[in-house]
């Protein structure tokens, strides 16, 4: 669960990036976050990861009260969140399998569990035939599937997808959102930041529009299913 109560963020430069935001995202929700460049979307993501702190207000993520969270507890918070980036951020020298397994290796998960879990998430994103391939041998859509599997492998409560379709072909963008929707249907909360209005119109659901540091729209819209 994500809860922002009367949250403001003022950068040291004097910019008010978020102004008295109130937002609640329940466990199991799927929400699109839209807004033009400079609206405050990245600032909100950074808040949820505790990369920055609120100047005012309270931030709660997955049961952690971020205002009070000790520095040494931050990794624990971040393990409850999976992140998918626009530019994939895969390690080029590692295979698909290794890119995903790496997440579990750094937290010292047992080898047997790693094998089982990585095989499971690779299957879930439909890349079982590409497990031994390197990122350079994959299409953009496939690379993003690897990134989604990597975000998912640690069984996070929340996945934040930051413009996940920004670097892939438009027709494959729909597949990426379908994949995120199917992950959401299994219980993971998903927050997807996007610029792509046609995707939002097609899928519908909860849409949070940030403009100039304020939430100017937060409601459920019917999808059109148009492409
Ligand atoms: P978005 O992700 O929607 O493009 P941001 O959250 O990056 O928007 O930015 C919101 C506002 O805060 C913008 O005016 C931006 O210039 C400013 N901003 C973002 N990061 C910083 C920073 N580290 N220091 C100062 N100002 C910043």
Short mmCIF file of C-alpha atoms and ligand atoms in Angstrom, two decimals:
data_model
loop_
_atom_site.label_atom_id
_atom_site.label_comp_id
_atom_site.label_asym_id
_atom_site.label_seq_id
_atom_site.Cartn_x
_atom_site.Cartn_y
_atom_site.Cartn_z
CA UNK A 1 0.00 0.00 0.00
CA UNK A 2 1.17 3.48 -0.84
CA UNK A 3 -0.12 6.48 1.07
CA UNK A 4 0.97 10.06 0.65
CA UNK A 5 -0.66 12.54 3.01
CA UNK A 6 -0.32 16.23 2.30
CA UNK A 7 3.13 15.68 0.81
CA UNK A 8 5.25 18.48 -0.55
CA UNK A 9 8.78 18.34 -1.92
CA UNK A 10 10.84 21.47 -2.30
CA UNK A 11 14.31 21.02 -3.80
CA UNK A 12 17.21 23.00 -2.40
CA UNK A 13 17.05 25.14 -5.56
CA UNK A 14 13.68 26.42 -4.35
CA UNK A 15 11.62 24.42 -6.90
CA UNK A 16 8.33 23.12 -5.49
CA UNK A 17 8.26 19.73 -7.25
CA UNK A 18 5.22 18.39 -5.35
CA UNK A 19 2.56 20.50 -3.67
CA UNK A 20 0.36 19.02 -0.95
CA UNK A 21 -0.23 15.70 -2.67
CA UNK A 22 -2.71 13.18 -1.27
CA UNK A 23 -2.66 9.73 -2.80
CA UNK A 24 -3.59 6.23 -1.75
CA UNK A 25 -2.86 3.13 -3.77
CA UNK A 26 -4.21 -0.05 -2.26
CA UNK A 27 -2.57 -3.45 -2.45
CA UNK A 28 -3.48 -5.11 -5.73
CA UNK A 29 -4.25 -1.86 -7.59
CA UNK A 30 -2.99 -0.97 -11.06
CA UNK A 31 -2.61 2.73 -11.79
CA UNK A 32 -1.23 4.74 -14.66
CA UNK A 33 0.61 7.92 -13.70
CA UNK A 34 0.58 10.52 -16.46
CA UNK A 35 1.81 14.08 -16.69
CA UNK A 36 4.05 16.23 -18.84
CA UNK A 37 7.77 16.55 -18.39
CA UNK A 38 8.64 18.40 -15.20
CA UNK A 39 5.24 17.62 -13.62
CA UNK A 40 6.74 15.78 -10.63
CA UNK A 41 6.44 12.10 -11.61
CA UNK A 42 10.09 11.21 -10.99
CA UNK A 43 10.04 13.12 -7.73
CA UNK A 44 7.12 10.97 -6.60
CA UNK A 45 8.97 7.77 -7.52
CA UNK A 46 12.08 8.95 -5.69
CA UNK A 47 9.94 9.61 -2.62
CA UNK A 48 8.52 6.09 -2.66
CA UNK A 49 12.03 4.63 -2.83
CA UNK A 50 13.24 7.02 -0.15
CA UNK A 51 15.86 8.44 -2.46
CA UNK A 52 14.58 11.82 -1.30
CA UNK A 53 12.49 12.90 1.68
CA UNK A 54 9.28 14.87 1.80
CA UNK A 55 9.68 18.46 2.92
CA UNK A 56 6.19 18.23 4.41
CA UNK A 57 3.64 15.47 4.94
CA UNK A 58 3.89 11.72 5.48
CA UNK A 59 4.82 8.89 3.13
CA UNK A 60 3.92 5.25 3.77
CA UNK A 61 4.99 2.43 1.45
CA UNK A 62 4.28 -1.27 1.99
CA UNK A 63 3.90 -0.80 5.72
CA UNK A 64 7.02 1.36 6.14
CA UNK A 65 6.63 4.91 7.46
CA UNK A 66 9.31 6.58 5.40
CA UNK A 67 9.52 9.74 7.50
CA UNK A 68 10.69 7.64 10.44
CA UNK A 69 12.61 4.95 8.56
CA UNK A 70 16.19 4.46 9.70
CA UNK A 71 18.85 4.57 7.00
CA UNK A 72 19.84 0.94 7.65
CA UNK A 73 16.26 -0.16 6.98
CA UNK A 74 16.12 1.42 3.51
CA UNK A 75 17.38 -1.72 1.68
CA UNK A 76 14.59 -3.69 3.37
CA UNK A 77 11.98 -1.21 2.08
CA UNK A 78 13.47 -1.32 -1.42
CA UNK A 79 13.30 -5.11 -1.52
CA UNK A 80 9.51 -4.79 -1.36
CA UNK A 81 9.55 -2.75 -4.58
CA UNK A 82 10.51 -3.90 -8.07
CA UNK A 83 11.47 -1.26 -10.61
CA UNK A 84 11.31 -1.34 -14.38
CA UNK A 85 13.13 1.44 -16.25
CA UNK A 86 12.62 2.88 -19.70
CA UNK A 87 16.18 1.92 -20.71
CA UNK A 88 15.99 -1.64 -19.29
CA UNK A 89 19.31 -1.39 -17.36
CA UNK A 90 20.34 -4.98 -17.99
CA UNK A 91 23.93 -6.03 -17.44
CA UNK A 92 25.31 -6.57 -20.96
CA UNK A 93 27.88 -9.20 -19.95
CA UNK A 94 25.29 -11.41 -18.26
CA UNK A 95 22.79 -13.75 -19.90
CA UNK A 96 19.05 -13.35 -19.40
CA UNK A 97 19.17 -16.00 -16.68
CA UNK A 98 22.12 -14.35 -14.90
CA UNK A 99 20.58 -10.87 -15.07
CA UNK A 100 17.58 -12.16 -13.16
CA UNK A 101 19.40 -14.55 -10.81
CA UNK A 102 21.76 -11.75 -9.79
CA UNK A 103 18.99 -10.07 -7.76
CA UNK A 104 18.61 -13.17 -5.61
CA UNK A 105 22.35 -13.85 -5.39
CA UNK A 106 23.01 -10.47 -3.79
CA UNK A 107 20.57 -11.28 -1.02
CA UNK A 108 22.14 -14.73 -0.54
CA UNK A 109 19.08 -16.75 -1.50
CA UNK A 110 19.70 -20.52 -1.55
CA UNK A 111 20.95 -21.83 -4.92
CA UNK A 112 18.13 -24.32 -5.28
CA UNK A 113 15.52 -21.61 -4.72
CA UNK A 114 17.26 -19.30 -7.22
CA UNK A 115 17.11 -21.97 -9.93
CA UNK A 116 13.45 -22.65 -9.36
CA UNK A 117 12.34 -19.05 -8.99
CA UNK A 118 14.34 -17.70 -11.96
CA UNK A 119 13.02 -20.47 -14.23
CA UNK A 120 9.51 -19.63 -13.05
CA UNK A 121 9.70 -15.88 -13.77
CA UNK A 122 11.44 -16.45 -17.13
CA UNK A 123 8.50 -18.67 -18.06
CA UNK A 124 6.04 -16.08 -16.83
CA UNK A 125 7.41 -13.46 -19.22
CA UNK A 126 7.61 -16.00 -22.06
CA UNK A 127 11.36 -16.06 -22.52
CA UNK A 128 12.17 -19.68 -21.70
CA UNK A 129 13.92 -20.05 -25.08
CA UNK A 130 16.14 -17.02 -24.49
CA UNK A 131 17.51 -17.80 -21.03
CA UNK A 132 21.06 -18.23 -22.30
CA UNK A 133 21.00 -15.22 -24.60
CA UNK A 134 22.75 -11.94 -23.88
CA UNK A 135 20.83 -8.62 -23.90
CA UNK A 136 22.48 -7.61 -27.22
CA UNK A 137 20.80 -10.63 -28.82
CA UNK A 138 17.30 -9.53 -27.81
CA UNK A 139 14.72 -7.09 -29.18
CA UNK A 140 13.64 -4.09 -27.11
CA UNK A 141 10.42 -5.82 -26.16
CA UNK A 142 12.33 -8.91 -25.04
CA UNK A 143 14.80 -6.83 -23.03
CA UNK A 144 11.89 -5.19 -21.25
CA UNK A 145 10.45 -8.62 -20.49
CA UNK A 146 13.76 -9.56 -18.86
CA UNK A 147 13.64 -6.35 -16.83
CA UNK A 148 10.10 -7.18 -15.73
CA UNK A 149 11.16 -10.70 -14.73
CA UNK A 150 14.04 -9.19 -12.78
CA UNK A 151 11.68 -6.78 -11.01
CA UNK A 152 9.40 -9.67 -10.16
CA UNK A 153 11.90 -12.31 -9.05
CA UNK A 154 12.07 -11.08 -5.48
CA UNK A 155 8.29 -11.22 -5.20
CA UNK A 156 7.80 -7.49 -4.50
CA UNK A 157 4.52 -6.10 -3.24
CA UNK A 158 4.79 -3.15 -5.62
CA UNK A 159 6.25 -2.75 -9.09
CA UNK A 160 7.02 0.74 -10.32
CA UNK A 161 7.37 0.83 -14.09
CA UNK A 162 8.88 4.14 -15.18
CA UNK A 163 8.02 4.70 -18.86
CA UNK A 164 8.50 0.97 -19.55
CA UNK A 165 7.33 1.27 -23.17
CA UNK A 166 9.36 4.40 -23.97
CA UNK A 167 12.06 2.52 -25.89
CA UNK A 168 10.08 -0.17 -27.64
CA UNK A 169 7.95 -0.43 -30.78
CA UNK A 170 4.37 0.81 -30.33
CA UNK A 171 2.81 -2.56 -31.20
CA UNK A 172 4.94 -4.29 -28.56
CA UNK A 173 4.02 -1.64 -25.99
CA UNK A 174 0.57 -3.16 -25.70
CA UNK A 175 2.11 -6.57 -24.96
CA UNK A 176 4.25 -5.07 -22.21
CA UNK A 177 1.20 -3.52 -20.55
CA UNK A 178 -0.70 -6.83 -20.97
CA UNK A 179 2.17 -8.55 -19.19
CA UNK A 180 2.11 -6.02 -16.35
CA UNK A 181 -1.67 -6.47 -16.15
CA UNK A 182 -1.29 -10.25 -15.84
CA UNK A 183 1.28 -9.78 -13.07
CA UNK A 184 -1.16 -7.41 -11.37
CA UNK A 185 -3.91 -10.02 -11.67
CA UNK A 186 -1.72 -12.29 -9.49
CA UNK A 187 -1.74 -9.67 -6.74
CA UNK A 188 1.24 -7.36 -7.29
CA UNK A 189 0.41 -3.65 -7.10
CA UNK A 190 1.57 -1.79 -10.21
CA UNK A 191 2.27 1.85 -10.76
CA UNK A 192 3.11 2.62 -14.37
CA UNK A 193 4.37 6.04 -15.40
CA UNK A 194 3.75 6.75 -19.07
CA UNK A 195 3.55 9.47 -21.68
CA UNK A 196 1.63 7.29 -24.08
CA UNK A 197 -1.95 8.45 -24.07
CA UNK A 198 -3.11 5.83 -26.55
CA UNK A 199 -2.02 3.07 -24.14
CA UNK A 200 -3.88 4.70 -21.28
CA UNK A 201 -7.00 5.18 -23.43
CA UNK A 202 -6.86 1.58 -24.61
CA UNK A 203 -6.50 -0.06 -21.22
CA UNK A 204 -8.30 2.45 -19.03
CA UNK A 205 -8.40 1.81 -15.27
CA UNK A 206 -7.11 4.17 -12.64
CA UNK A 207 -5.38 7.22 -14.05
CA UNK A 208 -3.45 9.66 -11.90
CA UNK A 209 -2.55 12.88 -13.67
CA UNK A 210 0.16 15.02 -12.12
CA UNK A 211 0.56 18.57 -13.34
CA UNK A 212 2.88 21.16 -11.93
CA UNK A 213 3.37 19.20 -8.69
CA UNK A 214 -0.32 18.61 -8.10
CA UNK A 215 -2.67 15.72 -8.70
CA UNK A 216 -5.20 17.24 -11.07
CA UNK A 217 -7.05 14.01 -11.87
CA UNK A 218 -7.33 10.66 -10.10
CA UNK A 219 -10.16 8.48 -11.28
CA UNK A 220 -11.11 5.30 -13.07
CA UNK A 221 -11.71 5.52 -16.81
CA UNK A 222 -13.26 2.90 -19.03
CA UNK A 223 -10.78 1.47 -21.58
CA UNK A 224 -11.71 1.89 -25.25
CA UNK A 225 -9.84 -1.20 -26.48
CA UNK A 226 -8.94 0.89 -29.53
CA UNK A 227 -5.43 0.75 -30.90
P1 LIG B 1 8.86 14.56 -14.22
O1 LIG B 1 9.43 13.26 -13.76
O2 LIG B 1 7.36 14.58 -14.21
O3 LIG B 1 9.42 15.00 -15.54
P2 LIG B 1 10.41 15.72 -12.02
O4 LIG B 1 9.89 15.10 -10.80
O5 LIG B 1 11.70 15.21 -12.58
O6 LIG B 1 9.27 15.70 -13.17
O7 LIG B 1 10.59 17.29 -11.79
C1 LIG B 1 9.65 18.11 -11.11
C2 LIG B 1 10.25 19.50 -10.94
O8 LIG B 1 11.35 19.44 -10.03
C3 LIG B 1 10.80 20.11 -12.23
O9 LIG B 1 10.58 21.49 -12.18
C4 LIG B 1 12.28 19.78 -12.16
O10 LIG B 1 13.03 20.72 -12.88
C5 LIG B 1 12.55 19.87 -10.66
N1 LIG B 1 13.63 18.95 -10.21
C6 LIG B 1 13.70 17.61 -10.40
N2 LIG B 1 14.79 17.11 -9.81
C7 LIG B 1 15.43 18.15 -9.22
C8 LIG B 1 16.63 18.27 -8.42
N3 LIG B 1 17.38 17.21 -8.12
N4 LIG B 1 16.96 19.49 -7.99
C9 LIG B 1 16.20 20.56 -8.27
N5 LIG B 1 15.08 20.53 -9.00
C10 LIG B 1 14.68 19.34 -9.47
#
